[in-house]
Amino acid sequence: MGRRTLYGTVIVTYRCNARCNMCNVYQYPTNPKEEIPLEVIRKLPEMAFTNITGGEPFLRQDIEEIVEILSQRTNRIVISTNGYYTDKIIALCEKYPKVGIRISIEGLQETNDAIRRIPDGFARGYGTLKKLVEMGHPDVGFGMTVQDLNADDLVPLYKISDEMGMEFATATLHNSFYFHKDDNRIDDRYHVAENFAKLNNELLASKSPKKWFRAYFNHGLINYIYGNKRLLPCDMSRNAFFIDPFCDVVPCNGTCHKEIMGNLRDMSWDELWHSEQAKRVRAEIRHCGRNCWMIGSASPAMHRYIWVPAWWVIRHKFLKGGRYDLSENRFITGPDKQE
């Protein structure tokens, strides 16, 4: 077996029991009978990392079978979920103790439930997290999409995760075919950026190199919020891919329109990955100007161009005394700069 280098995201369903304000996928649910079947998942290549997501992936009745197949062809699996289906999540983690779980929580209770619009969403998600921690599951964490409504909860939520020894993943608003949204926006960019800066100072003050690199990722989110060019090249469709419930392989989930490299129902992985259609999509993505900064595309880039985030970490952790200051970003001049 050669070295695994691909990053894959498997969108197993577009069904979702949440009604998040920044994502309309719940309005376009897939038919369970038409979702990506196990025989197609078996066609996926060997990967360094696989994210299982949705919709809500625990709505799949065969989620354990999906994990079983993927665990044999990937170094690491992380499932993104809203944490509502506690019993299913706990049962899966008992069977597959190395699988990572990231539960989307958009703030403290009142904020989270207003954004995600799922009954008792915070209580259910947080309760699942606590049970996973209590059972000693090694790879547990929050995922938060930061916007105007929840920016003030960013650091308090991080502190909860830190006290519980959990991972803390961040994102911000994006528009794309995947979210069925074209009107997501941040109105008070400086306020949101300021809260990311506060979080970065918490991360840089820690003793964890992983958290220092997460601070760099958050720096990229601030850069994106202000409409600037990506900090790192985008290599989606070359070293990373998404596959959706219809078995369409796409370069990423950030494009305005769905760019299909091929359908895995119809061919083998090698045929699809090296097809003329895939080459055409790669050529288009190479000139994509959307400058997205989502973990699915930023993480592979951070690994490939590791010297860039590494130098940023050295400067901020050691040369700048562990401090991150918004004023160092020339694109931010003050609270009233909103163009």
Tab-separated table of C-alpha atoms in Angstrom:
chain	number	residue	atom	x	y	z
A	1	MET	CA	0.000	0.000	0.000
A	2	GLY	CA	1.385	3.379	-1.008
A	3	ARG	CA	1.224	6.538	1.044
A	4	ARG	CA	-2.315	7.827	1.366
A	5	THR	CA	-2.555	11.486	0.373
A	6	LEU	CA	-6.145	12.204	-0.718
A	7	TYR	CA	-8.612	14.142	1.439
A	8	GLY	CA	-12.197	13.014	0.877
A	9	THR	CA	-15.571	14.261	2.055
A	10	VAL	CA	-18.513	11.886	1.764
A	11	ILE	CA	-21.893	13.632	1.873
A	12	VAL	CA	-24.076	10.659	2.715
A	13	THR	CA	-27.453	12.468	2.758
A	14	TYR	CA	-29.099	15.846	2.247
A	15	ARG	CA	-31.783	15.003	4.802
A	16	CYS	CA	-31.500	17.098	7.953
A	17	ASN	CA	-33.535	17.587	11.123
A	18	ALA	CA	-32.095	21.083	11.738
A	19	ARG	CA	-33.251	24.335	10.109
A	20	CYS	CA	-30.094	26.430	10.289
A	21	ASN	CA	-30.279	30.050	9.197
A	22	MET	CA	-27.085	29.781	7.131
A	23	CYS	CA	-27.957	26.557	5.285
A	24	ASN	CA	-31.057	25.593	3.309
A	25	VAL	CA	-30.083	21.994	2.598
A	26	TYR	CA	-33.041	20.789	4.685
A	27	GLN	CA	-35.355	22.248	2.027
A	28	TYR	CA	-33.877	19.878	-0.574
A	29	PRO	CA	-33.779	16.455	1.116
A	30	THR	CA	-32.639	13.397	-0.767
A	31	ASN	CA	-34.742	10.258	-1.105
A	32	PRO	CA	-33.183	7.602	1.163
A	33	LYS	CA	-33.602	5.012	-1.598
A	34	GLU	CA	-31.534	7.150	-4.000
A	35	GLU	CA	-28.670	8.088	-1.675
A	36	ILE	CA	-25.126	6.857	-2.272
A	37	PRO	CA	-25.206	3.072	-1.683
A	38	LEU	CA	-22.619	0.944	0.049
A	39	GLU	CA	-21.400	-0.564	-3.228
A	40	VAL	CA	-20.424	2.894	-4.461
A	41	ILE	CA	-18.729	3.789	-1.169
A	42	ARG	CA	-16.649	0.638	-1.677
A	43	LYS	CA	-15.344	2.197	-4.909
A	44	LEU	CA	-13.788	5.163	-3.123
A	45	PRO	CA	-9.989	5.369	-3.132
A	46	GLU	CA	-7.635	5.101	-0.207
A	47	MET	CA	-7.474	8.403	1.672
A	48	ALA	CA	-5.418	10.142	4.312
A	49	PHE	CA	-8.533	11.708	5.828
A	50	THR	CA	-12.267	11.274	5.333
A	51	ASN	CA	-15.058	13.502	6.585
A	52	ILE	CA	-18.550	12.012	6.681
A	53	THR	CA	-21.170	14.733	6.565
A	54	GLY	CA	-24.633	15.690	5.342
A	55	GLY	CA	-27.342	16.888	5.941
A	56	GLU	CA	-27.339	14.920	9.153
A	57	PRO	CA	-25.350	11.705	8.574
A	58	PHE	CA	-26.948	9.870	11.505
A	59	LEU	CA	-30.226	9.868	9.583
A	60	ARG	CA	-28.648	7.120	7.475
A	61	GLN	CA	-29.775	3.778	8.850
A	62	ASP	CA	-26.580	2.177	7.548
A	63	ILE	CA	-24.123	4.702	9.016
A	64	GLU	CA	-22.226	1.937	10.836
A	65	GLU	CA	-21.760	0.006	7.588
A	66	ILE	CA	-20.508	3.189	5.896
A	67	VAL	CA	-17.949	3.702	8.666
A	68	GLU	CA	-16.887	0.057	8.487
A	69	ILE	CA	-16.135	0.339	4.759
A	70	LEU	CA	-14.342	3.679	5.027
A	71	SER	CA	-12.308	2.652	8.080
A	72	GLN	CA	-10.516	0.125	5.858
A	73	ARG	CA	-9.495	2.708	3.267
A	74	THR	CA	-8.666	5.846	5.230
A	75	ASN	CA	-6.230	6.810	7.972
A	76	ARG	CA	-8.724	8.928	9.878
A	77	ILE	CA	-12.501	9.483	9.857
A	78	VAL	CA	-14.355	12.433	11.347
A	79	ILE	CA	-18.158	12.626	11.301
A	80	SER	CA	-19.838	16.050	11.300
A	81	THR	CA	-23.209	15.932	13.072
A	82	ASN	CA	-25.631	18.069	15.066
A	83	GLY	CA	-25.411	15.532	17.888
A	84	TYR	CA	-29.178	15.067	18.166
A	85	TYR	CA	-29.193	11.279	17.825
A	86	THR	CA	-27.245	10.546	20.988
A	87	ASP	CA	-27.860	6.804	21.235
A	88	LYS	CA	-26.789	6.152	17.616
A	89	ILE	CA	-23.662	8.258	18.036
A	90	ILE	CA	-22.649	6.552	21.285
A	91	ALA	CA	-23.271	3.087	19.816
A	92	LEU	CA	-21.156	3.868	16.768
A	93	CYS	CA	-18.311	5.273	18.885
A	94	GLU	CA	-18.336	2.204	21.110
A	95	LYS	CA	-17.909	0.053	18.014
A	96	TYR	CA	-15.413	2.372	16.281
A	97	PRO	CA	-13.468	4.121	19.057
A	98	LYS	CA	-11.064	5.877	16.669
A	99	VAL	CA	-13.757	7.735	14.726
A	100	GLY	CA	-13.794	11.477	15.383
A	101	ILE	CA	-17.053	13.269	16.171
A	102	ARG	CA	-17.579	16.992	15.541
A	103	ILE	CA	-20.891	18.308	16.826
A	104	SER	CA	-22.121	21.584	15.373
A	105	ILE	CA	-22.980	23.991	18.175
A	106	GLU	CA	-23.483	27.607	17.162
A	107	GLY	CA	-23.099	29.268	20.551
A	108	LEU	CA	-24.489	29.063	24.054
A	109	GLN	CA	-27.984	27.648	24.482
A	110	GLU	CA	-30.143	30.604	23.478
A	111	THR	CA	-27.941	31.552	20.518
A	112	ASN	CA	-27.510	28.003	19.270
A	113	ASP	CA	-31.205	27.183	19.354
A	114	ALA	CA	-32.091	30.447	17.586
A	115	ILE	CA	-29.634	29.706	14.761
A	116	ARG	CA	-30.101	25.952	14.335
A	117	ARG	CA	-33.838	25.919	15.035
A	118	ILE	CA	-33.951	22.361	16.275
A	119	PRO	CA	-35.945	21.570	19.465
A	120	ASP	CA	-33.606	21.251	22.456
A	121	GLY	CA	-30.711	21.378	20.002
A	122	PHE	CA	-28.121	22.708	22.432
A	123	ALA	CA	-29.163	20.363	25.224
A	124	ARG	CA	-29.058	17.343	22.924
A	125	GLY	CA	-25.764	18.249	21.249
A	126	TYR	CA	-23.997	19.236	24.462
A	127	GLY	CA	-25.378	16.148	26.203
A	128	THR	CA	-23.932	13.931	23.479
A	129	LEU	CA	-20.557	15.644	23.826
A	130	LYS	CA	-20.557	15.098	27.595
A	131	LYS	CA	-21.365	11.407	27.213
A	132	LEU	CA	-18.559	10.973	24.676
A	133	VAL	CA	-16.100	12.647	27.038
A	134	GLU	CA	-17.293	10.567	29.977
A	135	MET	CA	-16.771	7.352	28.018
A	136	GLY	CA	-13.224	8.487	27.194
A	137	HIS	CA	-13.720	8.852	23.457
A	138	PRO	CA	-10.410	10.253	22.172
A	139	ASP	CA	-11.564	12.463	19.291
A	140	VAL	CA	-14.490	14.712	20.240
A	141	GLY	CA	-15.181	18.348	19.507
A	142	PHE	CA	-17.431	21.294	18.709
A	143	GLY	CA	-17.844	22.858	15.299
A	144	MET	CA	-19.081	26.477	15.134
A	145	THR	CA	-20.009	28.610	12.115
A	146	VAL	CA	-19.340	32.171	13.243
A	147	GLN	CA	-21.614	35.026	12.153
A	148	ASP	CA	-23.017	38.275	13.535
A	149	LEU	CA	-25.547	36.458	15.727
A	150	ASN	CA	-23.059	34.300	17.614
A	151	ALA	CA	-19.665	36.039	17.472
A	152	ASP	CA	-19.831	37.017	21.155
A	153	ASP	CA	-20.248	33.342	22.091
A	154	LEU	CA	-17.075	32.296	20.262
A	155	VAL	CA	-14.572	32.545	23.132
A	156	PRO	CA	-17.008	31.346	25.856
A	157	LEU	CA	-17.787	28.261	23.779
A	158	TYR	CA	-14.094	27.629	23.176
A	159	LYS	CA	-13.466	27.812	26.931
A	160	ILE	CA	-16.160	25.187	27.523
A	161	SER	CA	-14.519	22.906	24.975
A	162	ASP	CA	-11.074	23.544	26.463
A	163	GLU	CA	-12.240	22.708	29.989
A	164	MET	CA	-13.697	19.450	28.681
A	165	GLY	CA	-10.540	18.612	26.713
A	166	MET	CA	-12.316	18.790	23.340
A	167	GLU	CA	-11.346	19.975	19.884
A	168	PHE	CA	-12.829	23.295	18.755
A	169	ALA	CA	-13.383	23.790	15.019
A	170	THR	CA	-14.446	27.064	13.427
A	171	ALA	CA	-15.996	28.224	10.168
A	172	THR	CA	-17.783	31.295	8.887
A	173	LEU	CA	-20.581	32.036	6.430
A	174	HIS	CA	-20.239	30.889	2.828
A	175	ASN	CA	-22.624	30.843	-0.105
A	176	SER	CA	-22.635	27.905	-2.512
A	177	PHE	CA	-24.734	25.299	-4.293
A	178	TYR	CA	-24.137	22.983	-1.334
A	179	PHE	CA	-25.810	25.291	1.182
A	180	HIS	CA	-28.468	26.443	-1.316
A	181	LYS	CA	-27.645	29.966	-0.180
A	182	ASP	CA	-26.568	33.124	-1.967
A	183	ASP	CA	-27.480	35.701	0.688
A	184	ASN	CA	-25.264	34.732	3.633
A	185	ARG	CA	-23.291	37.779	4.767
A	186	ILE	CA	-21.615	39.282	7.790
A	187	ASP	CA	-22.697	42.865	8.433
A	188	ASP	CA	-20.319	43.867	11.244
A	189	ARG	CA	-17.108	42.359	9.944
A	190	TYR	CA	-14.869	44.106	12.420
A	191	HIS	CA	-16.861	42.797	15.391
A	192	VAL	CA	-16.702	39.226	14.099
A	193	ALA	CA	-12.990	39.580	13.298
A	194	GLU	CA	-12.368	41.006	16.762
A	195	ASN	CA	-13.850	37.900	18.362
A	196	PHE	CA	-11.715	35.673	16.153
A	197	ALA	CA	-8.697	37.702	17.326
A	198	LYS	CA	-9.674	37.087	20.963
A	199	LEU	CA	-9.949	33.371	20.217
A	200	ASN	CA	-6.562	33.380	18.515
A	201	ASN	CA	-4.955	34.865	21.616
A	202	GLU	CA	-6.484	32.050	23.675
A	203	LEU	CA	-5.147	29.472	21.217
A	204	LEU	CA	-1.677	30.994	21.004
A	205	ALA	CA	-1.476	31.109	24.813
A	206	SER	CA	-1.984	27.350	24.993
A	207	LYS	CA	0.763	24.739	24.988
A	208	SER	CA	-0.766	22.875	22.053
A	209	PRO	CA	0.925	23.219	18.625
A	210	LYS	CA	-2.334	22.031	17.066
A	211	LYS	CA	-4.127	25.030	18.574
A	212	TRP	CA	-1.428	27.369	17.291
A	213	PHE	CA	-2.135	26.149	13.756
A	214	ARG	CA	-5.863	26.540	14.369
A	215	ALA	CA	-5.102	30.190	15.093
A	216	TYR	CA	-3.596	30.438	11.614
A	217	PHE	CA	-6.776	28.913	10.174
A	218	ASN	CA	-8.822	31.546	12.019
A	219	HIS	CA	-6.509	34.213	10.611
A	220	GLY	CA	-7.538	32.869	7.202
A	221	LEU	CA	-11.205	33.194	8.168
A	222	ILE	CA	-10.695	36.872	9.027
A	223	ASN	CA	-8.930	37.335	5.710
A	224	TYR	CA	-11.889	35.691	3.934
A	225	ILE	CA	-14.487	37.768	5.807
A	226	TYR	CA	-12.786	40.888	4.480
A	227	GLY	CA	-12.955	39.613	0.905
A	228	ASN	CA	-9.259	39.079	0.345
A	229	LYS	CA	-7.365	36.524	-1.691
A	230	ARG	CA	-6.831	33.136	-0.048
A	231	LEU	CA	-3.742	32.832	2.103
A	232	LEU	CA	-2.820	29.552	0.377
A	233	PRO	CA	-3.417	28.088	-3.090
A	234	CYS	CA	-6.515	25.935	-3.525
A	235	ASP	CA	-5.757	22.399	-4.665
A	236	MET	CA	-9.289	21.047	-4.600
A	237	SER	CA	-9.949	18.457	-7.320
A	238	ARG	CA	-6.249	17.544	-7.274
A	239	ASN	CA	-5.568	16.313	-3.739
A	240	ALA	CA	-9.099	16.524	-2.327
A	241	PHE	CA	-12.669	15.848	-3.411
A	242	PHE	CA	-16.292	15.622	-2.311
A	243	ILE	CA	-18.813	12.959	-3.275
A	244	ASP	CA	-22.496	13.758	-2.783
A	245	PRO	CA	-25.542	11.556	-2.109
A	246	PHE	CA	-26.161	11.278	-5.880
A	247	CYS	CA	-22.668	9.743	-6.314
A	248	ASP	CA	-21.418	12.824	-8.150
A	249	VAL	CA	-17.756	13.554	-7.430
A	250	VAL	CA	-17.205	17.309	-7.189
A	251	PRO	CA	-14.056	19.323	-6.418
A	252	CYS	CA	-15.470	21.011	-3.330
A	253	ASN	CA	-18.622	22.385	-1.714
A	254	GLY	CA	-17.804	26.050	-2.253
A	255	THR	CA	-18.665	26.712	-5.890
A	256	CYS	CA	-21.743	28.639	-7.031
A	257	HIS	CA	-22.723	25.843	-9.386
A	258	LYS	CA	-22.156	22.139	-8.998
A	259	GLU	CA	-19.042	21.163	-10.986
A	260	ILE	CA	-19.215	17.407	-11.629
A	261	MET	CA	-16.021	15.461	-12.294
A	262	GLY	CA	-17.985	12.273	-12.880
A	263	ASN	CA	-20.524	9.912	-11.325
A	264	LEU	CA	-19.084	6.971	-9.401
A	265	ARG	CA	-22.119	4.791	-10.110
A	266	ASP	CA	-21.069	4.657	-13.735
A	267	MET	CA	-17.342	3.873	-13.543
A	268	SER	CA	-14.406	2.932	-11.379
A	269	TRP	CA	-12.555	5.505	-9.294
A	270	ASP	CA	-9.501	5.503	-11.569
A	271	GLU	CA	-11.645	5.977	-14.661
A	272	LEU	CA	-13.439	8.917	-13.051
A	273	TRP	CA	-10.393	10.597	-11.499
A	274	HIS	CA	-8.407	10.512	-14.748
A	275	SER	CA	-11.307	11.218	-17.113
A	276	GLU	CA	-11.424	14.112	-19.580
A	277	GLN	CA	-14.380	15.542	-17.657
A	278	ALA	CA	-12.344	15.557	-14.444
A	279	LYS	CA	-9.481	17.288	-16.252
A	280	ARG	CA	-11.856	19.990	-17.530
A	281	VAL	CA	-13.179	20.617	-14.027
A	282	ARG	CA	-9.631	20.848	-12.659
A	283	ALA	CA	-8.790	23.457	-15.266
A	284	GLU	CA	-11.823	25.510	-14.230
A	285	ILE	CA	-11.112	25.183	-10.508
A	286	ARG	CA	-7.521	26.280	-11.054
A	287	HIS	CA	-8.892	29.696	-12.039
A	288	CYS	CA	-11.627	29.861	-9.380
A	289	GLY	CA	-11.760	33.292	-7.803
A	290	ARG	CA	-14.103	32.636	-4.886
A	291	ASN	CA	-11.280	32.512	-2.314
A	292	CYS	CA	-13.256	30.236	0.023
A	293	TRP	CA	-11.683	29.332	3.358
A	294	MET	CA	-13.387	26.200	4.628
A	295	ILE	CA	-11.647	23.421	6.502
A	296	GLY	CA	-12.223	20.967	3.633
A	297	SER	CA	-10.018	23.004	1.311
A	298	ALA	CA	-7.828	24.908	3.786
A	299	SER	CA	-6.630	21.872	5.755
A	300	PRO	CA	-5.121	20.050	2.746
A	301	ALA	CA	-3.483	23.318	1.667
A	302	MET	CA	-2.046	23.909	5.148
A	303	HIS	CA	-0.484	20.443	5.050
A	304	ARG	CA	0.869	20.835	1.528
A	305	TYR	CA	2.281	24.325	2.069
A	306	ILE	CA	3.166	23.720	5.717
A	307	TRP	CA	6.027	26.243	5.757
A	308	VAL	CA	3.553	29.142	5.384
A	309	PRO	CA	1.418	28.446	8.486
A	310	ALA	CA	4.548	27.237	10.314
A	311	TRP	CA	6.296	30.586	9.830
A	312	TRP	CA	3.100	32.409	10.875
A	313	VAL	CA	2.994	30.299	14.056
A	314	ILE	CA	6.675	30.960	14.808
A	315	ARG	CA	6.160	34.708	14.424
A	316	HIS	CA	3.007	34.913	16.537
A	317	LYS	CA	3.752	32.327	19.195
A	318	PHE	CA	7.409	33.110	19.761
A	319	LEU	CA	8.482	36.369	18.115
A	320	LYS	CA	5.304	38.304	18.986
A	321	GLY	CA	4.974	36.793	22.440
A	322	GLY	CA	1.850	34.777	21.678
A	323	ARG	CA	-0.228	37.792	20.662
A	324	TYR	CA	-2.443	38.237	17.623
A	325	ASP	CA	-3.420	41.818	16.804
A	326	LEU	CA	-5.984	42.768	14.166
A	327	SER	CA	-4.030	45.912	13.396
A	328	GLU	CA	-1.334	43.824	11.696
A	329	ASN	CA	-3.837	43.099	8.919
A	330	ARG	CA	-3.657	45.984	6.514
A	331	PHE	CA	-7.180	45.259	5.254
A	332	ILE	CA	-8.676	46.147	8.648
A	333	THR	CA	-8.419	49.789	9.692
A	334	GLY	CA	-11.128	50.140	12.313
A	335	PRO	CA	-14.656	49.331	13.459
A	336	ASP	CA	-16.280	51.504	10.799
A	337	LYS	CA	-14.524	49.934	7.839
A	338	GLN	CA	-17.362	47.861	6.369
A	339	GLU	CA	-17.031	48.157	2.581
